[in-house]
């Protein structure tokens, strides 16, 4: 075909190899706090949208 993409082979990682690398990785002092803050920044807005949609539906059905 005209716009055919070439397949790029991605390296295959073994789960045991990944676990070993994770065990060998040493985190710095503030890394845990940074990971927790990053998770909250990612999850909280999504949860706020879901909760506001549910509250909006309840308001439309029962309180209007």
C-alpha positions as a Python dict, from the first residue, in 0.01 Angstrom:
ca = {
    (1, 'X'): (0, 0, 0),
    (2, 'X'): (97, 360, -37),
    (3, 'X'): (103, 454, 331),
    (4, 'X'): (219, 128, 477),
    (5, 'X'): (413, 160, 800),
    (6, 'X'): (711, -53, 873),
    (7, 'X'): (677, -263, 1181),
    (8, 'X'): (910, -153, 1455),
    (9, 'X'): (1012, -433, 1682),
    (10, 'X'): (977, -337, 2044),
    (11, 'X'): (1204, -505, 2292),
    (12, 'X'): (1037, -783, 2486),
    (13, 'X'): (1092, -757, 2858),
    (14, 'X'): (1073, -1052, 3089),
    (15, 'X'): (869, -997, 3406),
    (16, 'X'): (1144, -1142, 3622),
    (17, 'X'): (1395, -905, 3463),
    (18, 'X'): (1165, -610, 3534),
    (19, 'X'): (1115, -717, 3896),
    (20, 'X'): (1490, -751, 3943),
    (21, 'X'): (1548, -401, 3804),
    (22, 'X'): (1278, -264, 4034),
    (23, 'X'): (1439, -429, 4338),
    (24, 'X'): (1779, -288, 4244),
    (25, 'X'): (1644, 65, 4200),
    (26, 'X'): (1695, 280, 4506),
    (27, 'X'): (1454, 567, 4556),
    (28, 'X'): (1565, 903, 4686),
    (29, 'X'): (1427, 1062, 5000),
    (30, 'X'): (1132, 1251, 4843),
    (31, 'X'): (1042, 1001, 4571),
    (32, 'X'): (763, 832, 4765),
    (33, 'X'): (594, 1162, 4842),
    (34, 'X'): (632, 1270, 4480),
    (35, 'X'): (470, 947, 4360),
    (36, 'X'): (179, 990, 4601),
    (37, 'X'): (124, 1351, 4493),
    (38, 'X'): (140, 1252, 4125),
    (39, 'X'): (-117, 977, 4182),
    (40, 'X'): (-350, 1218, 4362),
    (41, 'X'): (-317, 1482, 4091),
    (42, 'X'): (-409, 1218, 3836),
    (43, 'X'): (-693, 1042, 4019),
    (44, 'X'): (-871, 1320, 4214),
    (45, 'X'): (-990, 1527, 3914),
    (46, 'X'): (-1130, 1213, 3750),
    (47, 'X'): (-1313, 1120, 4070),
    (48, 'X'): (-1451, 1473, 4102),
    (49, 'X'): (-1595, 1453, 3752),
    (50, 'X'): (-1754, 1113, 3821),
    (51, 'X'): (-1903, 1228, 4152),
    (52, 'X'): (-2037, 1551, 4002),
    (53, 'X'): (-2202, 1358, 3716),
    (54, 'X'): (-2367, 1122, 3965),
    (55, 'X'): (-2485, 1414, 4180),
    (56, 'X'): (-2613, 1593, 3870),
    (57, 'X'): (-2814, 1289, 3763),
    (58, 'X'): (-2959, 1252, 4112),
    (59, 'X'): (-3047, 1621, 4117),
    (60, 'X'): (-3219, 1599, 3778),
    (61, 'X'): (-3419, 1291, 3870),
    (62, 'X'): (-3522, 1356, 4230),
    (63, 'X'): (-3479, 1719, 4324),
    (64, 'X'): (-3590, 1910, 4021),
}
